[in-house]
PDB file of C-alpha atoms in Angstrom:
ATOM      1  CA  UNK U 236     -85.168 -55.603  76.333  1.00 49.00           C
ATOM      2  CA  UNK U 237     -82.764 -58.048  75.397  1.00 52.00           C
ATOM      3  CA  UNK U 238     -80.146 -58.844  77.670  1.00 52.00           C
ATOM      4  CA  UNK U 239     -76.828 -58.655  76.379  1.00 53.00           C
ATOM      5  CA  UNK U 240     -74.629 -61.841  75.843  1.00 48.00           C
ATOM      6  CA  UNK U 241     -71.491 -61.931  78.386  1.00 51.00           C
ATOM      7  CA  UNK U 242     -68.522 -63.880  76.867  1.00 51.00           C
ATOM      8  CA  UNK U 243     -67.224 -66.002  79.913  1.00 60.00           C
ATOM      9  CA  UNK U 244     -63.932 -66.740  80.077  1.00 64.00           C
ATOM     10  CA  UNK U 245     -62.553 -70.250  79.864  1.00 67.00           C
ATOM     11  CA  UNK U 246     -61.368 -72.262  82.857  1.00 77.00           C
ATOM     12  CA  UNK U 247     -57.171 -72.024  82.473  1.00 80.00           C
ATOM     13  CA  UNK U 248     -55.907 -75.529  81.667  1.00 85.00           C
ATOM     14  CA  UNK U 249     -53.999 -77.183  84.676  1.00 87.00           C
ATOM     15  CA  UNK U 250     -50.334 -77.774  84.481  1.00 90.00           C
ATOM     16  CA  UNK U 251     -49.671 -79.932  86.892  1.00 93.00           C
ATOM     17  CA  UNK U 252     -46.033 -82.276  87.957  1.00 95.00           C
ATOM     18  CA  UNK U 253     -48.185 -85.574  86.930  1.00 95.00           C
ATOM     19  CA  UNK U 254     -48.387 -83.981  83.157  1.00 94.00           C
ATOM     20  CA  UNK U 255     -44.788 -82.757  82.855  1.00 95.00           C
ATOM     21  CA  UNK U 256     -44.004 -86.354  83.867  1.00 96.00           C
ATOM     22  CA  UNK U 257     -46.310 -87.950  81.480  1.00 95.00           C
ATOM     23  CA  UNK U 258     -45.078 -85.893  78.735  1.00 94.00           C
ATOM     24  CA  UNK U 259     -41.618 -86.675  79.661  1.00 95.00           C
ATOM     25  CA  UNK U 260     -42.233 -90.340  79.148  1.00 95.00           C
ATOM     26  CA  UNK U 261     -43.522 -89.886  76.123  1.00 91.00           C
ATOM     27  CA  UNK U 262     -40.449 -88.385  74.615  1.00 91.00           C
ATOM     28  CA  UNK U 263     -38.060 -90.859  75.431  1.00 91.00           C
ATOM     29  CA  UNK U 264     -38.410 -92.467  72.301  1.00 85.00           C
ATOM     30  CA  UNK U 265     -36.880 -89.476  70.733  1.00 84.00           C
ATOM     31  CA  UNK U 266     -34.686 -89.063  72.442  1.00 88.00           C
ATOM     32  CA  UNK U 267     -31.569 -91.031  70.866  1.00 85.00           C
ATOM     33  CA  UNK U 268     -32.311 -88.884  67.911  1.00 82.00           C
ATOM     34  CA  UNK U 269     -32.042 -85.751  69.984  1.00 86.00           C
ATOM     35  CA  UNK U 270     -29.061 -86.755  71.407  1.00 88.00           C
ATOM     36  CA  UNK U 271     -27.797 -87.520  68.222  1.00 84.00           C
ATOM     37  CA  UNK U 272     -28.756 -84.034  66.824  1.00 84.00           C
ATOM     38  CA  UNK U 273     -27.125 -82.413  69.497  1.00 89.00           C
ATOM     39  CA  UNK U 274     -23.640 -83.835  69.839  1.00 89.00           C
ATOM     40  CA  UNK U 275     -23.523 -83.211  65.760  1.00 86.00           C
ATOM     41  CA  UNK U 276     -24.024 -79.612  67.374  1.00 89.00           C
ATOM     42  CA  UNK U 277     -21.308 -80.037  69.556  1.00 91.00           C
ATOM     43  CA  UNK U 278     -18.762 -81.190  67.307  1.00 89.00           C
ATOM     44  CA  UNK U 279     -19.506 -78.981  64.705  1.00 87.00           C
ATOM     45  CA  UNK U 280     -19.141 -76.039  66.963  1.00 90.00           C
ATOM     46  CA  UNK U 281     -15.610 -77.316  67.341  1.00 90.00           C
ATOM     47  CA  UNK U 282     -14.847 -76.437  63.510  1.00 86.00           C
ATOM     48  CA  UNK U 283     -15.360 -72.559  64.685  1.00 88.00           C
ATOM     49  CA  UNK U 284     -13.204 -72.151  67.385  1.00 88.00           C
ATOM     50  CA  UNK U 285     -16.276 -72.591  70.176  1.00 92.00           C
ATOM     51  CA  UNK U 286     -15.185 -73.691  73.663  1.00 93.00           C
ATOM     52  CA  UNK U 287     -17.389 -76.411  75.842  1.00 94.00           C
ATOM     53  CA  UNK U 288     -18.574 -73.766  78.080  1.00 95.00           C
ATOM     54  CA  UNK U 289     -19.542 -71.626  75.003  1.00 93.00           C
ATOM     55  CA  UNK U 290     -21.330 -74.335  72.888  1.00 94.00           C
ATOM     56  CA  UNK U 291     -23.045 -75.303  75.769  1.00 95.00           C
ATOM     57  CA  UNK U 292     -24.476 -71.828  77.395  1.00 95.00           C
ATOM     58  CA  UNK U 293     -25.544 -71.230  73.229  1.00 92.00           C
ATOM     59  CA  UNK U 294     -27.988 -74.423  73.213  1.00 94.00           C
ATOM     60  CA  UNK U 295     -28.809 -73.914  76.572  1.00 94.00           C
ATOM     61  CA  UNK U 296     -29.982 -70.486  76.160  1.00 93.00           C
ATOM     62  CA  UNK U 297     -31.290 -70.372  72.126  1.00 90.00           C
ATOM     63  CA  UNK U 298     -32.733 -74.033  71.937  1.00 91.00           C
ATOM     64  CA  UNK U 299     -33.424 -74.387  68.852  1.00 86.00           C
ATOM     65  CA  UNK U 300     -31.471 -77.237  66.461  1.00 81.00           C
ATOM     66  CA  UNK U 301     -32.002 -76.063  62.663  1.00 80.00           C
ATOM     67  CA  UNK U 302     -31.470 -72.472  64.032  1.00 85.00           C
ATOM     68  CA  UNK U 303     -28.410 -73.352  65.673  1.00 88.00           C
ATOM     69  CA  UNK U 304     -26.700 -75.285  62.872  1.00 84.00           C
ATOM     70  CA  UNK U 305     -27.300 -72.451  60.453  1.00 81.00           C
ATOM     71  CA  UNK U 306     -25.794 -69.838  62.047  1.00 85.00           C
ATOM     72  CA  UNK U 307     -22.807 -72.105  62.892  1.00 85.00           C
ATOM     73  CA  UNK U 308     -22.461 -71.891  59.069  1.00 79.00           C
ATOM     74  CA  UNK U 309     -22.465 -68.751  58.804  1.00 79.00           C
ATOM     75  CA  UNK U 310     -20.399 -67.848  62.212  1.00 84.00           C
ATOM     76  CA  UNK U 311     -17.380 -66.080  61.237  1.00 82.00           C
ATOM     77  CA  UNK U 312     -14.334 -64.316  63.708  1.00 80.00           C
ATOM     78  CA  UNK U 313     -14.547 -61.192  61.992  1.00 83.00           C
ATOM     79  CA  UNK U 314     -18.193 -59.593  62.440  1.00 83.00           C
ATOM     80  CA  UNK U 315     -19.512 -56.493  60.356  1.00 86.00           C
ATOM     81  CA  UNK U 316     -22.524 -54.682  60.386  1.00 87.00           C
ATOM     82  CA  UNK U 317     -23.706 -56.550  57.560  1.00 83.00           C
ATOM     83  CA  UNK U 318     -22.790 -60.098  58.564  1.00 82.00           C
ATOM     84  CA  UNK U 319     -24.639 -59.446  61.434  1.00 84.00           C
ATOM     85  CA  UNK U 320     -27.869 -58.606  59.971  1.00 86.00           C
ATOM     86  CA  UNK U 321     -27.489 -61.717  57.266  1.00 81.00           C
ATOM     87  CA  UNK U 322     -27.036 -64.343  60.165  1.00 82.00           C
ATOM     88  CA  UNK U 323     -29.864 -62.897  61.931  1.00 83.00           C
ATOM     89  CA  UNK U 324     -32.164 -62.639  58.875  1.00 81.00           C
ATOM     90  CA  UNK U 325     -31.280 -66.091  57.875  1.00 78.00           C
ATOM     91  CA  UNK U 326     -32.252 -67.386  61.643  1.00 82.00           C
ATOM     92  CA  UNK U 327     -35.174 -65.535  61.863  1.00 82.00           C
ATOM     93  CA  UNK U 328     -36.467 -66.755  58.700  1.00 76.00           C
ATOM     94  CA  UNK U 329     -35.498 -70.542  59.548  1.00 77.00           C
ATOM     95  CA  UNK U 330     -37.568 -69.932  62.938  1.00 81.00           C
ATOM     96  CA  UNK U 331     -40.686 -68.236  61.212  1.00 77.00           C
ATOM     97  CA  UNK U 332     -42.380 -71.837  61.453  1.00 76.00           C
ATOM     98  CA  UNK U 333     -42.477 -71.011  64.816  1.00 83.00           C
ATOM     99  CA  UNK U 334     -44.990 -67.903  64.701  1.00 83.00           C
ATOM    100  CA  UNK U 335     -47.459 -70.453  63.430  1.00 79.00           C
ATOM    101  CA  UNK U 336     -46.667 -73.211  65.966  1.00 83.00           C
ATOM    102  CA  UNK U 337     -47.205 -70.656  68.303  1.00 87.00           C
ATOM    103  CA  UNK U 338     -50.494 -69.586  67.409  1.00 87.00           C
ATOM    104  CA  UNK U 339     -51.755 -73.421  67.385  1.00 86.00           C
ATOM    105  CA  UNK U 340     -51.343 -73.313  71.073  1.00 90.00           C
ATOM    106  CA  UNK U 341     -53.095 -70.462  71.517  1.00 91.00           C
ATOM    107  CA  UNK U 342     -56.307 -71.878  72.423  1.00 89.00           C
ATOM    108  CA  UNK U 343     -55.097 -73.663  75.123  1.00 91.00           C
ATOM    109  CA  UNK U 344     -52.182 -72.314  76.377  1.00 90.00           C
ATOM    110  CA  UNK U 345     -54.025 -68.636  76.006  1.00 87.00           C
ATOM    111  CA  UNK U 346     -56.276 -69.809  78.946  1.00 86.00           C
ATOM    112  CA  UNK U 347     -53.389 -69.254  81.417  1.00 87.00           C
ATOM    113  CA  UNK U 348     -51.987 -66.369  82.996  1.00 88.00           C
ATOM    114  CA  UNK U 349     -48.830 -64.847  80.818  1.00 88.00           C
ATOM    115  CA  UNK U 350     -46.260 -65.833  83.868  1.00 88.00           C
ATOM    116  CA  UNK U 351     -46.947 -69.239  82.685  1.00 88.00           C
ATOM    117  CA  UNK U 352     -48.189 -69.193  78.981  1.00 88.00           C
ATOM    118  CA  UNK U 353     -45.085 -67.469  78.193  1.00 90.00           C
ATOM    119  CA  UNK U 354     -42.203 -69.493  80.075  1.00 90.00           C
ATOM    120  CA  UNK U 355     -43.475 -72.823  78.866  1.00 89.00           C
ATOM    121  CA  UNK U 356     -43.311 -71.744  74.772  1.00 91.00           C
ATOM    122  CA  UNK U 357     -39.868 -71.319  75.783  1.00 90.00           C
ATOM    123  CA  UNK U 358     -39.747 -75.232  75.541  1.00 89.00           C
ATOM    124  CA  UNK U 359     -41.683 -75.404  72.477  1.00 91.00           C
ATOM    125  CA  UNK U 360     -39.812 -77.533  69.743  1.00 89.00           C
ATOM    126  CA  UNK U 361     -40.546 -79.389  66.937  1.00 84.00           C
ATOM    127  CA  UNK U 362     -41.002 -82.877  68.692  1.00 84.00           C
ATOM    128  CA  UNK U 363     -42.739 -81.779  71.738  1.00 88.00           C
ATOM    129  CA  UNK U 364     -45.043 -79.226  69.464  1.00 88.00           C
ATOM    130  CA  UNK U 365     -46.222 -81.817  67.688  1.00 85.00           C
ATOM    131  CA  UNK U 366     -46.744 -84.502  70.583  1.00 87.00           C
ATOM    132  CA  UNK U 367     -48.436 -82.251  72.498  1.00 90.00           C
ATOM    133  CA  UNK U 368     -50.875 -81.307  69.510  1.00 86.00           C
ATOM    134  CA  UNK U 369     -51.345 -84.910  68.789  1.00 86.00           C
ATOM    135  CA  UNK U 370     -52.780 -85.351  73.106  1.00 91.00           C
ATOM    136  CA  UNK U 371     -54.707 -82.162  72.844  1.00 89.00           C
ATOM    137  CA  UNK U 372     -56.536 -83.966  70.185  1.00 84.00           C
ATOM    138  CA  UNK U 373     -56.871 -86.772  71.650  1.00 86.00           C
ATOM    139  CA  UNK U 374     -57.846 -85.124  74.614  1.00 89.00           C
ATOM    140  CA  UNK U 375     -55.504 -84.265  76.974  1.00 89.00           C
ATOM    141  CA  UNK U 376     -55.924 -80.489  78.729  1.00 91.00           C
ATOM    142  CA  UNK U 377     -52.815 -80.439  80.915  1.00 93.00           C
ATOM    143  CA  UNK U 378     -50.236 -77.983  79.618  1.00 94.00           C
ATOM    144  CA  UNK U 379     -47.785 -79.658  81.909  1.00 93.00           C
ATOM    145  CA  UNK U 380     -47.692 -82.230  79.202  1.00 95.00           C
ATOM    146  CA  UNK U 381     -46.407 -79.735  77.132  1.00 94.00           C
ATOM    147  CA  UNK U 382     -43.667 -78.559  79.650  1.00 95.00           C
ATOM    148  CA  UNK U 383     -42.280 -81.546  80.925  1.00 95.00           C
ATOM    149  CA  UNK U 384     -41.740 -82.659  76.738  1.00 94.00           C
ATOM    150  CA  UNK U 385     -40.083 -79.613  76.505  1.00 94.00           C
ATOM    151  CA  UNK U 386     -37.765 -79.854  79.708  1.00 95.00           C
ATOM    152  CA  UNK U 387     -36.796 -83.248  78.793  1.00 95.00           C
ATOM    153  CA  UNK U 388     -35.496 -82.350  75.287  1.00 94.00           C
ATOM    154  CA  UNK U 389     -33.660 -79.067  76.849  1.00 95.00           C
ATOM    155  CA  UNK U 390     -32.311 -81.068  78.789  1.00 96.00           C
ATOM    156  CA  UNK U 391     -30.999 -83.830  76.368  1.00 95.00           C
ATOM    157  CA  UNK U 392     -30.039 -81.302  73.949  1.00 94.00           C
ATOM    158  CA  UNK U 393     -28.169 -78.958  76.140  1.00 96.00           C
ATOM    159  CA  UNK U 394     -26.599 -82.851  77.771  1.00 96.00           C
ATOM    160  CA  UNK U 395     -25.792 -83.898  74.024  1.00 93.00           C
ATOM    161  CA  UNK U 396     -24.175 -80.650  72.961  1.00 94.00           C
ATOM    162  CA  UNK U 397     -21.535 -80.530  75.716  1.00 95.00           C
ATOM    163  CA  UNK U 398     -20.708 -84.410  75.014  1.00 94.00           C
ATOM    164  CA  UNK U 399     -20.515 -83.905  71.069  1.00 92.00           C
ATOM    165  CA  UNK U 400     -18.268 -81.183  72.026  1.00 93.00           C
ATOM    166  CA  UNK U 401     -15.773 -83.390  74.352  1.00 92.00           C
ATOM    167  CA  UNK U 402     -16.214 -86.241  71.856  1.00 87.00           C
ATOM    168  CA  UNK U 403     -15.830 -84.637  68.585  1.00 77.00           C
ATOM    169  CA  UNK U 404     -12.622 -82.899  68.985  1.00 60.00           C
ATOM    170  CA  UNK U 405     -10.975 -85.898  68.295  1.00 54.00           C
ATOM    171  CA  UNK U 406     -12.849 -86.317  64.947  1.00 53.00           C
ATOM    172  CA  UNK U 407     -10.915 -84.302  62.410  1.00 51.00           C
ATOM    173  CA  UNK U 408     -13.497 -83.986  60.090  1.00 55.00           C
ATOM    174  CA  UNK U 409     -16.705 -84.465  61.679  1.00 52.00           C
ATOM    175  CA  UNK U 410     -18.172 -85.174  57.643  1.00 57.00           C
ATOM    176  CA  UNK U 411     -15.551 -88.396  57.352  1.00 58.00           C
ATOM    177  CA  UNK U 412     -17.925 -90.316  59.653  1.00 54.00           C
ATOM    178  CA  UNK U 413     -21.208 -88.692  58.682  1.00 57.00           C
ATOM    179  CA  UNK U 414     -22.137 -86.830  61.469  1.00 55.00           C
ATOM    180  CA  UNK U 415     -23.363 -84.594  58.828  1.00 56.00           C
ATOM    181  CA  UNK U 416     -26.112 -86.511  57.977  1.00 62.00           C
ATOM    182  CA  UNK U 417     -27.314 -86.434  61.388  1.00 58.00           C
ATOM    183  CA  UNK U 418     -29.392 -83.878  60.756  1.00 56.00           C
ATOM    184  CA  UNK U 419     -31.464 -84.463  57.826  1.00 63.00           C
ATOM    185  CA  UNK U 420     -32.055 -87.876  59.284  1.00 64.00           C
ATOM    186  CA  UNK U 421     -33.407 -86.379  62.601  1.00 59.00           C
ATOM    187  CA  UNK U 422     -35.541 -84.455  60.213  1.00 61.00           C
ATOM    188  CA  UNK U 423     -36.954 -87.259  57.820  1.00 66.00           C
ATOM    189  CA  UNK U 424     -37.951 -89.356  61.289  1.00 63.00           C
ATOM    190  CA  UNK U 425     -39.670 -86.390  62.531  1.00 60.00           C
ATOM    191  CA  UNK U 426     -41.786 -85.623  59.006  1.00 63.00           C
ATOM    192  CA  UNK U 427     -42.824 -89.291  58.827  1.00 63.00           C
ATOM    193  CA  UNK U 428     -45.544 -89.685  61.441  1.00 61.00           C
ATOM    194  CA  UNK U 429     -47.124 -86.783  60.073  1.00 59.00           C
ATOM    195  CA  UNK U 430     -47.651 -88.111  56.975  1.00 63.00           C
ATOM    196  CA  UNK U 431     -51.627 -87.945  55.862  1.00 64.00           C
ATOM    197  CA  UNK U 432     -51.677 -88.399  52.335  1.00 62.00           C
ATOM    198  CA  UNK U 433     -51.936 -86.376  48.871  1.00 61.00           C
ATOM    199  CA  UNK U 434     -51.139 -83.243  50.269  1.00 58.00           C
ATOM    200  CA  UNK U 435     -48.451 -83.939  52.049  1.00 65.00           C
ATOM    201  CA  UNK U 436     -46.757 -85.683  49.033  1.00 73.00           C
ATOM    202  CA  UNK U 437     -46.986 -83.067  46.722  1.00 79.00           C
ATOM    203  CA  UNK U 438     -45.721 -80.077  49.329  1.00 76.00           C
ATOM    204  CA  UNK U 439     -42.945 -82.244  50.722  1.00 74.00           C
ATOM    205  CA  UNK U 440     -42.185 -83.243  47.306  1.00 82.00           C
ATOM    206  CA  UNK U 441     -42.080 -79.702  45.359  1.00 85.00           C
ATOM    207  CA  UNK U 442     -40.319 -78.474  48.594  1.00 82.00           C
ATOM    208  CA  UNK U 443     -37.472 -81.164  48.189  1.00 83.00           C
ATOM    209  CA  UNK U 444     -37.239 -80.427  44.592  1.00 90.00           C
ATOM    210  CA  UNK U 445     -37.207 -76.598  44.519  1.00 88.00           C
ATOM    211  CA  UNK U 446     -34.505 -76.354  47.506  1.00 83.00           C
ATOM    212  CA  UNK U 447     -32.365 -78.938  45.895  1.00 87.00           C
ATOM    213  CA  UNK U 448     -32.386 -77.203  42.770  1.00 91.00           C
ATOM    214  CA  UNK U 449     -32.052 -73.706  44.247  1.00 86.00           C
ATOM    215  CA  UNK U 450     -29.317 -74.950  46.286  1.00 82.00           C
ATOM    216  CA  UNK U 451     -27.189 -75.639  43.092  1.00 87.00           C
ATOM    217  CA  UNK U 452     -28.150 -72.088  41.953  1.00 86.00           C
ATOM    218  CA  UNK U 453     -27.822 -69.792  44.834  1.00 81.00           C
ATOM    219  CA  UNK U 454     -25.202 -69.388  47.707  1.00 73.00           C
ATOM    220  CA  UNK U 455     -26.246 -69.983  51.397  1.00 64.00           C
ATOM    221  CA  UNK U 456     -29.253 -70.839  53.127  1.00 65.00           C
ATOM    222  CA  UNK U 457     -31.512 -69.236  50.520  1.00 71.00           C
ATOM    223  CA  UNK U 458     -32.751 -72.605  49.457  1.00 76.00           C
ATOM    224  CA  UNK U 459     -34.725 -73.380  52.999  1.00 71.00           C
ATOM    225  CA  UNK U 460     -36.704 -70.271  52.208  1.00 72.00           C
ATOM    226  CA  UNK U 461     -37.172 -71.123  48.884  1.00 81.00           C
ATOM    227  CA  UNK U 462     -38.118 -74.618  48.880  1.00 80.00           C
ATOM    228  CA  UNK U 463     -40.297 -74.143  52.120  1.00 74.00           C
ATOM    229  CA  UNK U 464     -42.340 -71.531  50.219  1.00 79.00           C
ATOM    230  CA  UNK U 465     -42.628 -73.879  46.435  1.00 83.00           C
ATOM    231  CA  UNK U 466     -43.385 -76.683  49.252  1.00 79.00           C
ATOM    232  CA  UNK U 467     -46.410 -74.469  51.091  1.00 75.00           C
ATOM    233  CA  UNK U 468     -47.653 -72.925  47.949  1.00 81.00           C
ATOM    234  CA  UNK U 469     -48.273 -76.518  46.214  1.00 80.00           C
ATOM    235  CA  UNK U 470     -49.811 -78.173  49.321  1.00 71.00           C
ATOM    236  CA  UNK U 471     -52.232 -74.998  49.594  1.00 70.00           C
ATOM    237  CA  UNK U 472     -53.699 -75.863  45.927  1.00 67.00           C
ATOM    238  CA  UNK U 473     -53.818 -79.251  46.486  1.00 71.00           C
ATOM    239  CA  UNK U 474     -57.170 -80.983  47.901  1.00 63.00           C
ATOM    240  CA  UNK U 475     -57.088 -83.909  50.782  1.00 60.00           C
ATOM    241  CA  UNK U 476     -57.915 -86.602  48.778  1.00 57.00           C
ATOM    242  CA  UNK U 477     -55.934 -89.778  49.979  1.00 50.00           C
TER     243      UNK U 477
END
């Protein structure tokens, strides 16, 4: 008879203080744009009646930039049922990148236990998702790289919002000095290193295009949705060809 096959499990990755600190160092160079991102946060928050202890406990806790922003927008003093659901379908559907961001990590942060696979993707961002992806390629096994990029831009972020929030209430329109341009500029920087080639021209392109348009067209944040979807669809039929 045949013996049958046994599927052995794989060795958990290490997470270890020397990691977290190596991943740390290896954000700094974001970080100015971080800290940028988040006092534009902070000051915003001002325009909707948040205090410093409130803006502050809402970046510490949700920790996420684009999700945060948008549902500033859309914050209002007088809250129905419908509101409600609107801002939180309009997050949730900003945030759906992360389901997929998530599952990249799977095969290596699925190796450890869920007490620790599941606290550190509560540092998962966009800058530290896709540093970490770039030294598991190259790589690098220790999840604590992961973590300690993470901490770092909690950190700053959470830092950032509270000073944009003491800083910017003596900006009476935060748009006369162009902190609203903070944000797609934090976003341009962070698209550029991932640049590959054909594919990525023609999805970033028809993405640009379609949510500009839309957002002449249609109220709110429909265009995100939108344009991310035009931008997906067209780099899905397009071939890697540089």
């Amino acid at each position: 008879m045949i013996a049958p096959l046994q599927m052995t499990k794989p060795h958990p990755a290490p997470l270890t203080l020397a990691g977290m600190a190596e991943g740390a160092r290896a954000m700094l160079p974001l970080m100015p744009g971080i800290a940028a991102f988040g006092m534009a946060f902070g000051a915003a928050s001002i325009q909707k009646s948040f205090t410093l202890l409130e803006a502050t406990v809402s970046s510490a806790i949700v920790f996420a930039g684009l999700a945060q922003m948008v549902a500033l927008e859309g914050w209002t003093q007088h809250w129905t049922a419908g509101s409600l659901l609107a801002l939180g379908f309009l997050t949730l559907t900003v945030n759906m990148r992360h389901v997929l961001m998530g599952a990249s990590l799977r095969p290596w942060l699925g190796t450890l236990p869920a007490w620790k696979s599941y606290p550190a993707l509560m540092m998962m961002a966009d800058n530290n998702w896709a540093a970490a992806l770039r030294y598991r390629a190259e790589g690098g096994n220790d999840v604590g790289y992961f973590v300690g990029s993470g901490l770092i831009t909690w950190f700053v972020w959470v830092l950032a919002t509270a000073v944009g929030h003491l800083v910017g209430g003596g900006i009476p329109d935060p748009k006369a000095v162009g902190i609203d341009l903070v944000v797609p500029a934090f976003f341009i920087a962070m698209l550029l290193p991932n640049w590959k080639g054909k594919r990525e021209a023609v999805g970033w392109g028809v993405a640009a295009a379609v949510s500009t348009a839309v957002s002449f067209v249609l109220p709110g944040w429909w265009f995100i949705v939108i344009g991310a979807v035009a931008g997906a669809l067209a780099g899905g039929f397009t071939d890697d060809d540089r």
